Coordinates of C-alpha atoms in Angstrom, one line a residue:
X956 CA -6.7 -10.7 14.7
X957 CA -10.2 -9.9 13.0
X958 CA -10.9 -6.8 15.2
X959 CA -7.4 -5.6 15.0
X960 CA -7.7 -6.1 11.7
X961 CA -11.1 -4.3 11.0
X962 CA -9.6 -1.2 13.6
X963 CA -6.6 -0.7 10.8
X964 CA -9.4 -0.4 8.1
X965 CA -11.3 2.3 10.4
X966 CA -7.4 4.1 10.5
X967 CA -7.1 3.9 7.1
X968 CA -10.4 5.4 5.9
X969 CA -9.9 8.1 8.7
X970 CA -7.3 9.0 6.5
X971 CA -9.7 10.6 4.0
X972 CA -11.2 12.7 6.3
X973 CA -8.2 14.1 8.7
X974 CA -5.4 14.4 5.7
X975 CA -5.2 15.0 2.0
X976 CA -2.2 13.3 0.7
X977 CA -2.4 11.4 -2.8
X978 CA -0.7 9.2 -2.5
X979 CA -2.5 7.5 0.6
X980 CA -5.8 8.0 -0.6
X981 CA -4.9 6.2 -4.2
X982 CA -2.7 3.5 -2.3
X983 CA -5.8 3.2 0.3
X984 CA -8.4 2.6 -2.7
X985 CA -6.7 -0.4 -2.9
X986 CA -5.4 -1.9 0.9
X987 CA -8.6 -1.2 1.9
X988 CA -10.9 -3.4 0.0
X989 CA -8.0 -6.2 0.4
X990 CA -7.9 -5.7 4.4
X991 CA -12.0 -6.2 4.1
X992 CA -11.9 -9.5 2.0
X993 CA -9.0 -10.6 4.7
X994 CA -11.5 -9.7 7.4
X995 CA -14.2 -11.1 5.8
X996 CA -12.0 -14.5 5.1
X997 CA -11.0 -14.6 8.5
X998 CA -14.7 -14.6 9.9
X999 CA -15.4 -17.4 8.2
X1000 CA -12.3 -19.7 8.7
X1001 CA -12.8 -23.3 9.3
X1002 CA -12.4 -23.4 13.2
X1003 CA -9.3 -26.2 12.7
X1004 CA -6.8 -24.4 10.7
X1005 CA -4.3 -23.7 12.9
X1006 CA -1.4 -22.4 10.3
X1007 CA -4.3 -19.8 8.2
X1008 CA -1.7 -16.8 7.8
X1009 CA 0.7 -18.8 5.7
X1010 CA 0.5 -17.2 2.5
X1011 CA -0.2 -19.8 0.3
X1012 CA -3.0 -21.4 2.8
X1013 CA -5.2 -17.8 2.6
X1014 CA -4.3 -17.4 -1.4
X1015 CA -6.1 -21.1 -2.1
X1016 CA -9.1 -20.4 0.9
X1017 CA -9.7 -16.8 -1.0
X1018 CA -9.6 -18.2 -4.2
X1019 CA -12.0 -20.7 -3.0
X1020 CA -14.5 -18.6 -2.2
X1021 CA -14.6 -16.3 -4.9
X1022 CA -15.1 -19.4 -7.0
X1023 CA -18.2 -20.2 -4.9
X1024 CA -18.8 -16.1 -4.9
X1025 CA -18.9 -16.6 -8.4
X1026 CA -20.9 -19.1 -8.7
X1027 CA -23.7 -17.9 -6.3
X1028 CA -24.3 -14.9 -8.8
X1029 CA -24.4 -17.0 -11.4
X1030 CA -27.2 -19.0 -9.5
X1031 CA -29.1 -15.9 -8.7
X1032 CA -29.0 -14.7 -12.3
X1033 CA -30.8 -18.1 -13.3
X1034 CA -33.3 -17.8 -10.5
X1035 CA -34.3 -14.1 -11.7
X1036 CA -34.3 -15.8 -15.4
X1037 CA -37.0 -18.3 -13.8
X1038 CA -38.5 -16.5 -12.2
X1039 CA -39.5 -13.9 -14.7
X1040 CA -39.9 -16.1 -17.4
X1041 CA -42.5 -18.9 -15.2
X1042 CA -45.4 -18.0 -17.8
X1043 CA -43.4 -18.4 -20.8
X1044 CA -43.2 -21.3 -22.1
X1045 CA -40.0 -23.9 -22.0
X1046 CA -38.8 -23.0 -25.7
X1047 CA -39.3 -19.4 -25.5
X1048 CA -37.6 -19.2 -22.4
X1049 CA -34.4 -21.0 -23.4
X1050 CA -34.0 -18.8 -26.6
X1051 CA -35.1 -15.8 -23.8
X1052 CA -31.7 -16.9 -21.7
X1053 CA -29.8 -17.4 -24.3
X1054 CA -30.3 -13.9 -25.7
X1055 CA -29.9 -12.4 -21.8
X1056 CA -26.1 -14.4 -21.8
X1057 CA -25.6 -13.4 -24.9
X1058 CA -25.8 -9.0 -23.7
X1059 CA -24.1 -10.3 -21.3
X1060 CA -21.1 -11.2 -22.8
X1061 CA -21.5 -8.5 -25.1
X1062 CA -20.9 -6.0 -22.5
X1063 CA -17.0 -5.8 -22.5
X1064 CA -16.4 -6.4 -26.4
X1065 CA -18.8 -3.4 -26.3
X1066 CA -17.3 -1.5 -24.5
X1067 CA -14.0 -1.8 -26.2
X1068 CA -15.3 -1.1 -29.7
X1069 CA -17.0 1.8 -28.9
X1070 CA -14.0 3.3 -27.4
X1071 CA -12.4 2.8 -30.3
X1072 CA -14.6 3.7 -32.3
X1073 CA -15.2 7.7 -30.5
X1074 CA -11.4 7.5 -30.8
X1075 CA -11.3 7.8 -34.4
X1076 CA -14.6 9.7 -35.2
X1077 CA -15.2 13.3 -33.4
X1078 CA -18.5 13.3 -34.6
X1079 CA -19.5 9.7 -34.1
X1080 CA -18.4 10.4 -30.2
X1081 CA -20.1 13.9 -29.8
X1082 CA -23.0 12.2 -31.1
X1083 CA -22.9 9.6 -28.4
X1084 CA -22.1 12.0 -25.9
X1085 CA -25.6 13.7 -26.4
X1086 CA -27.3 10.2 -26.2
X1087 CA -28.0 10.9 -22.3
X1088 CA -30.0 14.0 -22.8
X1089 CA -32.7 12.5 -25.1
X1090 CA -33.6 10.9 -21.6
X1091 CA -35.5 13.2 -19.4
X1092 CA -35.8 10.9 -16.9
X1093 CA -32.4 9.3 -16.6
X1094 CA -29.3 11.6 -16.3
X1095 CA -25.8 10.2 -16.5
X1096 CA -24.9 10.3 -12.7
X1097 CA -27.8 8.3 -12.6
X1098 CA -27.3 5.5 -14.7
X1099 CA -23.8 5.2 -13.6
X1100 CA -25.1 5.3 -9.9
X1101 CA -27.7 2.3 -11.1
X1102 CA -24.9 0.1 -12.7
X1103 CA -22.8 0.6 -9.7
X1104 CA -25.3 -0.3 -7.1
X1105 CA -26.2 -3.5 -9.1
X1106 CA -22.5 -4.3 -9.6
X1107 CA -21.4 -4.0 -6.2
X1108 CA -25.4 -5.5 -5.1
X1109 CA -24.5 -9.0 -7.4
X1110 CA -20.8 -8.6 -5.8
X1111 CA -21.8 -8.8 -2.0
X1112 CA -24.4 -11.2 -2.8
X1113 CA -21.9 -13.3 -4.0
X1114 CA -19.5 -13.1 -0.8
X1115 CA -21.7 -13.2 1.5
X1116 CA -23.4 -16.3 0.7
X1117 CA -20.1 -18.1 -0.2
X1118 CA -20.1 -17.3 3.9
X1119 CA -22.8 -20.3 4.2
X1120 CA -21.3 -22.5 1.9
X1121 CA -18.7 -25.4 3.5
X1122 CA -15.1 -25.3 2.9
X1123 CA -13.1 -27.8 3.7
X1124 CA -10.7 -27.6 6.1
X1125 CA -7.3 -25.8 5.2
X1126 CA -4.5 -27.9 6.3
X1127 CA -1.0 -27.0 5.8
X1128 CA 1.7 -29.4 4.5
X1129 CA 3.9 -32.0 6.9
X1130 CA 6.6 -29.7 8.0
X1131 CA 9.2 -32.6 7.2
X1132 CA 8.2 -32.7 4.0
X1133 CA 8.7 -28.5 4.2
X1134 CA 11.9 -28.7 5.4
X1135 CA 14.1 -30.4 2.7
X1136 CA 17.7 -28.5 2.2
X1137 CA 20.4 -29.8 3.7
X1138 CA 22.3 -28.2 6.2
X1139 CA 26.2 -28.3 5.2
X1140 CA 24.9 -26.7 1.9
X1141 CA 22.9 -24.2 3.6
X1142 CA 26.3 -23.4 6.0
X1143 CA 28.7 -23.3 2.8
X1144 CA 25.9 -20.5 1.7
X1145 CA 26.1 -18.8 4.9
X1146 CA 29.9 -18.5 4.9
X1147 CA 30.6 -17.2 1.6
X1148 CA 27.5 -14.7 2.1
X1149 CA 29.2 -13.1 5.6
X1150 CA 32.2 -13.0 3.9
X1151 CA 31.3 -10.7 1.6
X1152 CA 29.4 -8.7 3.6
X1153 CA 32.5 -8.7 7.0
X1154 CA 34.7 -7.7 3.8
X1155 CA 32.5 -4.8 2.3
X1156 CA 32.0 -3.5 5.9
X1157 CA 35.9 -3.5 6.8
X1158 CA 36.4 -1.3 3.9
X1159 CA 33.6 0.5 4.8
X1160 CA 34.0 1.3 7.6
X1161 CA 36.4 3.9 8.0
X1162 CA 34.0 6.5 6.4
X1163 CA 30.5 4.3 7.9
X1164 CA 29.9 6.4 10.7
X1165 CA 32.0 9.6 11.0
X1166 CA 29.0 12.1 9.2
X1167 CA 31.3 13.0 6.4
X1168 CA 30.8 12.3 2.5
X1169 CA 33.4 9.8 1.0
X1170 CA 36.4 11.4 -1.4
X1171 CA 35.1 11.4 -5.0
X1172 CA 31.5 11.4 -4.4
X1173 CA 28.8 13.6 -4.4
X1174 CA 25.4 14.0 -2.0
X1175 CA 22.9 12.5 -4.5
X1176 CA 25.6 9.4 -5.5
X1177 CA 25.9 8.6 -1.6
X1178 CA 22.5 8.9 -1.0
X1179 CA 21.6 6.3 -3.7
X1180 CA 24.0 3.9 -2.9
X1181 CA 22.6 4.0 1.1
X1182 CA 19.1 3.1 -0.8
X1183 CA 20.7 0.5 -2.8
X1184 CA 21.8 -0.8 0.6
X1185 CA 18.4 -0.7 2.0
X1186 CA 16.7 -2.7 -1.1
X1187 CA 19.8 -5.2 -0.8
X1188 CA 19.1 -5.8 3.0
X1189 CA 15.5 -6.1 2.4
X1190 CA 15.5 -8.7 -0.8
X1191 CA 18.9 -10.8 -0.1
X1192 CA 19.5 -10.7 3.7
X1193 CA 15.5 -11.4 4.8
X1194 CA 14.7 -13.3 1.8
X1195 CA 17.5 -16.0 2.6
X1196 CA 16.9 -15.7 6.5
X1197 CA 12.6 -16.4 6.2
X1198 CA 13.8 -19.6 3.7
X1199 CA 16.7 -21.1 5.9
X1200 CA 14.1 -20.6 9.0
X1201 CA 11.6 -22.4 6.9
X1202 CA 13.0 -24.6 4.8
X1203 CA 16.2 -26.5 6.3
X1204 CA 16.5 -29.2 8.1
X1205 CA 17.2 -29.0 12.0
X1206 CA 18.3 -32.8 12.8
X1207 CA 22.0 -32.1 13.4
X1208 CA 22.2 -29.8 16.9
X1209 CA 25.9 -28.8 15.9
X1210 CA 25.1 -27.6 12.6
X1211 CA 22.1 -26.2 13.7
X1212 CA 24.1 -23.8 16.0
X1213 CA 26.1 -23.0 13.5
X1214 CA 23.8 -21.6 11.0
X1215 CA 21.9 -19.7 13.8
X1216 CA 25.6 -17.8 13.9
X1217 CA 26.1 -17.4 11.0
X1218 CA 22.6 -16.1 10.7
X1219 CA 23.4 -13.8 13.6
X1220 CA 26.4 -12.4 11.7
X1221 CA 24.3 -12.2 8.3
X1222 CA 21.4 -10.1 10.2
X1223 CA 24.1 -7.7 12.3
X1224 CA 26.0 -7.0 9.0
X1225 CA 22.3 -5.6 7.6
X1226 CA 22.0 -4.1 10.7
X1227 CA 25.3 -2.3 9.8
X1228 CA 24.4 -1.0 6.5
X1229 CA 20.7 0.2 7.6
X1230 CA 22.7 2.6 10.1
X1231 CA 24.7 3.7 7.8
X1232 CA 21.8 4.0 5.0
X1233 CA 20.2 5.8 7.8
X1234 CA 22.8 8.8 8.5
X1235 CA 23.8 9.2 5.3
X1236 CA 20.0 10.1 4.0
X1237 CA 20.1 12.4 7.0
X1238 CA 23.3 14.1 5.4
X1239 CA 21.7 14.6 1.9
X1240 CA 18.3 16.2 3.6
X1241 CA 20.5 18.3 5.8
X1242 CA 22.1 19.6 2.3
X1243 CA 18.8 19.6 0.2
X1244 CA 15.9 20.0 2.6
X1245 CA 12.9 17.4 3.7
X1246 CA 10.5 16.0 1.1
X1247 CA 7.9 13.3 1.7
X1248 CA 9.6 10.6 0.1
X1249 CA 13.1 11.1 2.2
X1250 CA 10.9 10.7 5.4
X1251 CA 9.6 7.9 4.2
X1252 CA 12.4 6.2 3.6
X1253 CA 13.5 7.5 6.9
X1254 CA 10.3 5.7 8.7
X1255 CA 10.7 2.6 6.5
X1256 CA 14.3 2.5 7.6
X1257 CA 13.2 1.8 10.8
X1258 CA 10.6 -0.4 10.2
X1259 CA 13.2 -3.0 8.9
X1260 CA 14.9 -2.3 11.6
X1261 CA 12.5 -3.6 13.9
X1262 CA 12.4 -6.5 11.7
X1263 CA 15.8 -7.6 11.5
X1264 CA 16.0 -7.2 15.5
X1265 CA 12.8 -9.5 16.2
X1266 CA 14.4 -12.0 13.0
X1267 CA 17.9 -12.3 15.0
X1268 CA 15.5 -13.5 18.1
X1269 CA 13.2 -15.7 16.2
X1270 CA 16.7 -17.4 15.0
X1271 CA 17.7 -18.4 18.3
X1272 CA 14.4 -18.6 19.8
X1273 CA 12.7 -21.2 16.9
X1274 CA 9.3 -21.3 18.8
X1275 CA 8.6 -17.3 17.7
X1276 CA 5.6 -17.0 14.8
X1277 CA 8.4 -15.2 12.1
X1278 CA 5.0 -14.5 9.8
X1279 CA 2.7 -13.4 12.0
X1280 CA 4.9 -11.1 13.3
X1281 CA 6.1 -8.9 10.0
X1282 CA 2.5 -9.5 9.2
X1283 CA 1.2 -7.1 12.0
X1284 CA 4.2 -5.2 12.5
X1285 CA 3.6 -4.1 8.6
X1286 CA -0.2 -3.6 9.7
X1287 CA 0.7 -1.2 12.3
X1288 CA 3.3 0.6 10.1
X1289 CA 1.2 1.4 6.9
X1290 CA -1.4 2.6 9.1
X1291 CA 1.0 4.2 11.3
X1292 CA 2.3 6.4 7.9
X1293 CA -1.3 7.2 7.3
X1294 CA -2.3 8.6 10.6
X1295 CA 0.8 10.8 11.7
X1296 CA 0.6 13.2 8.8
X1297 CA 3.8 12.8 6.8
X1298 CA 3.5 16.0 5.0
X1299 CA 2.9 17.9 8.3
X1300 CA 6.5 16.6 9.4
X1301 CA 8.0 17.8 5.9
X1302 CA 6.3 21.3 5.9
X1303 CA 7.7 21.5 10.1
X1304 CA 11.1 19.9 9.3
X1305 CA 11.9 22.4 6.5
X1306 CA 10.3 25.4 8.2
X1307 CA 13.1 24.8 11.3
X1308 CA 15.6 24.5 8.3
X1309 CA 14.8 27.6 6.7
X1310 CA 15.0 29.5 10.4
X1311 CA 18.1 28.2 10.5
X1312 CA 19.8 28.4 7.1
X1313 CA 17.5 31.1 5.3
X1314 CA 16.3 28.2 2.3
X1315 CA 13.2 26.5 1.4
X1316 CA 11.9 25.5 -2.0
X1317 CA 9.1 27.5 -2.1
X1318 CA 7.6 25.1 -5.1
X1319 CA 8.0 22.4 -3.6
X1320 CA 5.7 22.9 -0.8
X1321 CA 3.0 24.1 -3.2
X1322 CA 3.3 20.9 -5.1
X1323 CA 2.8 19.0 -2.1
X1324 CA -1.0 18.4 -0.1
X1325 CA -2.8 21.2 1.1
X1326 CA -0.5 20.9 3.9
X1327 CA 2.0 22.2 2.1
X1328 CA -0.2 25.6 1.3
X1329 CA -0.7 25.5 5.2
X1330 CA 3.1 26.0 5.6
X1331 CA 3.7 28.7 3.4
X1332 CA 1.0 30.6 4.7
X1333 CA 3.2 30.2 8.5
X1334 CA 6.5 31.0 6.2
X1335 CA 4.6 34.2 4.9
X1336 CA 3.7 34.7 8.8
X1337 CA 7.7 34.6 9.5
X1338 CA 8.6 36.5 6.4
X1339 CA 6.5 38.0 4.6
X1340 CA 8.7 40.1 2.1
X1341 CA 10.1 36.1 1.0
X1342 CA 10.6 36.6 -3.3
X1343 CA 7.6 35.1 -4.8
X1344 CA 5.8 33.8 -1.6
X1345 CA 3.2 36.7 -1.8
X1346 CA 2.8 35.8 -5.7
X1347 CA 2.3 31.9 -5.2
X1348 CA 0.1 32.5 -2.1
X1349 CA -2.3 34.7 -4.4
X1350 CA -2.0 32.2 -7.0
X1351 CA -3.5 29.2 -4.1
X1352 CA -6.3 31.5 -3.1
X1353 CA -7.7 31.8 -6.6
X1354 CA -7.6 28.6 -7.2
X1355 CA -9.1 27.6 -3.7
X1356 CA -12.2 29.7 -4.7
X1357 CA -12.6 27.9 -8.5
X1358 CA -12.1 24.7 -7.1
X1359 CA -14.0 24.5 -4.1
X1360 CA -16.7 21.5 -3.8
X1361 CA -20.0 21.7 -1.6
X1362 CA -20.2 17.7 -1.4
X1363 CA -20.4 16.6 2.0
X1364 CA -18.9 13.6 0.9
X1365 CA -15.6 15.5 -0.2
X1366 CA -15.6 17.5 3.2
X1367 CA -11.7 17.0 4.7
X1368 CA -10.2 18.7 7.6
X1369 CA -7.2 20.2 6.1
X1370 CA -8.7 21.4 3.3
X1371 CA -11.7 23.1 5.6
X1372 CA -8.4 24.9 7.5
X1373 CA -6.7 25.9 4.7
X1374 CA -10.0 27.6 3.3
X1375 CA -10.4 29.6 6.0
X1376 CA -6.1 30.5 6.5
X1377 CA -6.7 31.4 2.9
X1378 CA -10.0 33.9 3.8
X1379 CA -8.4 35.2 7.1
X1380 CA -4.9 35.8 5.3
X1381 CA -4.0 39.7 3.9
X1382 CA -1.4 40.0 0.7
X1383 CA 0.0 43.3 -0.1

């Protein structure tokens, strides 16, 4: 699990080299750092916890070991105090500590009032802002690269030795004691709950599946309500599954059977709705064209798809890990979204469109990642004479050349191909 693990964090910052999409890289700033402090937590799991991806057993072992993180710092911090402060003597070096505690926590109260304070004065703040050059030494890149390599310095300190220091063992709760709802109740749920859903999809189901919109409703009002659908199936239907599988008692072998059919029927009914969730988003693209977040919810669409399929098994074949299952299945699909290049299958998609219907929102695929640029420049390769596409394209390469950054660090794939479609490409 650690390796597969630490290969999704090598996908994931791949993503900043091969693509250019926002969204990832701002949602990535995040998943990353968590997926390294999993990885790190999982290298140095007591060797007897047997039930370590239940959520609440990681929550308490991470929160654990930032506490001894935490403390670790604090301990190096006093051992730098000491040891700079050995030839001073014991009163001196008390009031000496108490001062450095004191900056300390002076730092974020600081912080706070002087942003206030530049706030409501222009010339107290340009004032401040021309405090870095009386330093000839020291530039401002400088001091912030300092502060950040003795933040992050104290933070993996910290980390890393909590690594040395012993946890006790994690053990998870009696599963009796887990298990405490009663059955009948849990059936009488069930019942009412298929009910409701057997009933919606009889109605339904004249119109579910036959491609056409329903009488009275437009594209963007049937294409919210199959949404609606998808966030009902995924907070009501799952939710109550994980907890029945979980959380009620399996002493009675009639009643157990039972509520694994009613489960069945509870699961296939969301199976029902995701279908029809599924065509009717395909309708409204089909009407307004292909944008990243429709494909997304295309992909994600199938994702709980796979989910509800491998939950209907898991209720009949008990023995199945339910967690450690949409724990790496949602692994594989984040990164999965990272690495295929969603705009690439936006810019393609509506490129087929527009060969087929003559429109494309021309905007829109500016707005989008520099994959976006890269697919007007092939729509200006298919049509040239296209209102405004000359105009925007011009608009892109002046930009390109204001904007351009030398930093190796910033250096990105798309981006380099784009530069060079831009230098290679002639506008009338």
């Amino acid at each position: 699990m650690g390796n597969f693990l630490l290969l999704c964090i090598l996908v994931l910052s791949l993503n900043y080299f091969l693509y250019d999409q926002m969204i990832f890289y701002l949602l990535n700033f995040l998943v990353i750092p968590a997926f390294m402090f999993l990885h790190y937590l999982l290298s140095i799991q007591p060797k007897n916890t047997s039930s370590f991806f239940i959520p609440h057993t990681i929550i308490r072992f991470g929160l654990k070991k930032l506490r001894v993180s935490v403390n670790q710092i604090v301990l190096l911090f006093m051992y730098c105090t000491r040891l700079f402060s050995r030839n001073i003597d014991e009163q001196k070096r008390k009031v000496w500590s108490k001062v450095f505690y004191g900056l300390l926590l002076s730092i974020p109260l600081l912080f706070i009032v002087i942003v206030l304070l530049m706030s409501s004065d222009l010339y107290f703040t340009t004032i401040l802002t021309q405090i870095p050059s009386w330093f000839t030494l020291l530039s401002v890149n400088t001091l912030q690269d300092i502060l950040l390599i003795l933040l992050f310095g104290c933070l993996f300190y910290g980390v890393f030795q909590a690594a040395f220091v012993y946890t006790e063992s994690l053990t998870s709760n009696n599963p009796d004691q887990i298990k405490a709802f009663d059955q009948i109740i849990v059936m009488t749920l069930l019942v009412l709950l298929n009910l409701v859903y057997l009933f919606y999809l009889v109605i339904q189901f004249a119109y579910f599946f036959n491609g056409d919109l329903a009488e009275g409703f437009t594209y963007a009002e049937y294409a919210r309500r199959g949404f609606f659908e998808l966030v009902t199936i995924t907070m009501i239907n799952l939710t109550v599954t994980v907890f029945i599988l979980h959380f009620v008692k399996q002493d009675h072998t009639f009643y157990k059977k039972i509520i694994q059919i009613l489960l069945s029927i509870l699961l296939g009914s969301s199976l029902l709705i995701l279908i029809s969730a599924f065509m009717r988003l395909h309708l409204y693209e089909q009407a307004y064209g292909f944008t990243f977040t429709r494909i997304l919810v295309h992909t994600f669409i199938i994702f709980l798809f796979v989910i509800i399929i491998y939950t209907i098994i898991k209720v009949w074949l008990q023995r199945l890990s339910l967690l450690h299952f949409y724990f790496l299945s949602s692994l594989i699909f984040y990164c999965s979204i990272n690495i295929i290049n969603i705009d690439s299958i936006v810019v393609d998609r509506n490129l087929e469109r527009y060969k087929l219907t003559g429109k494309i929102d021309l905007y829109y695929l500016n707005e989008m990642s520099d994959t976006g640029k890269l697919g007007l420049i092939e729509l200006h390769e298919l049509n040239s004479e296209l209102e405004g596409l000359e105009n925007l394209l011009q608009e892109i390469k002046e930009e390109r050349l204001q904007t351009q950054s030398d930093k190796w660090q910033a250096y990105n794939l798309t981006k380099q191909e784009l530069d060079r479609k831009l230098q290679e490409l002639t506008i009338n």
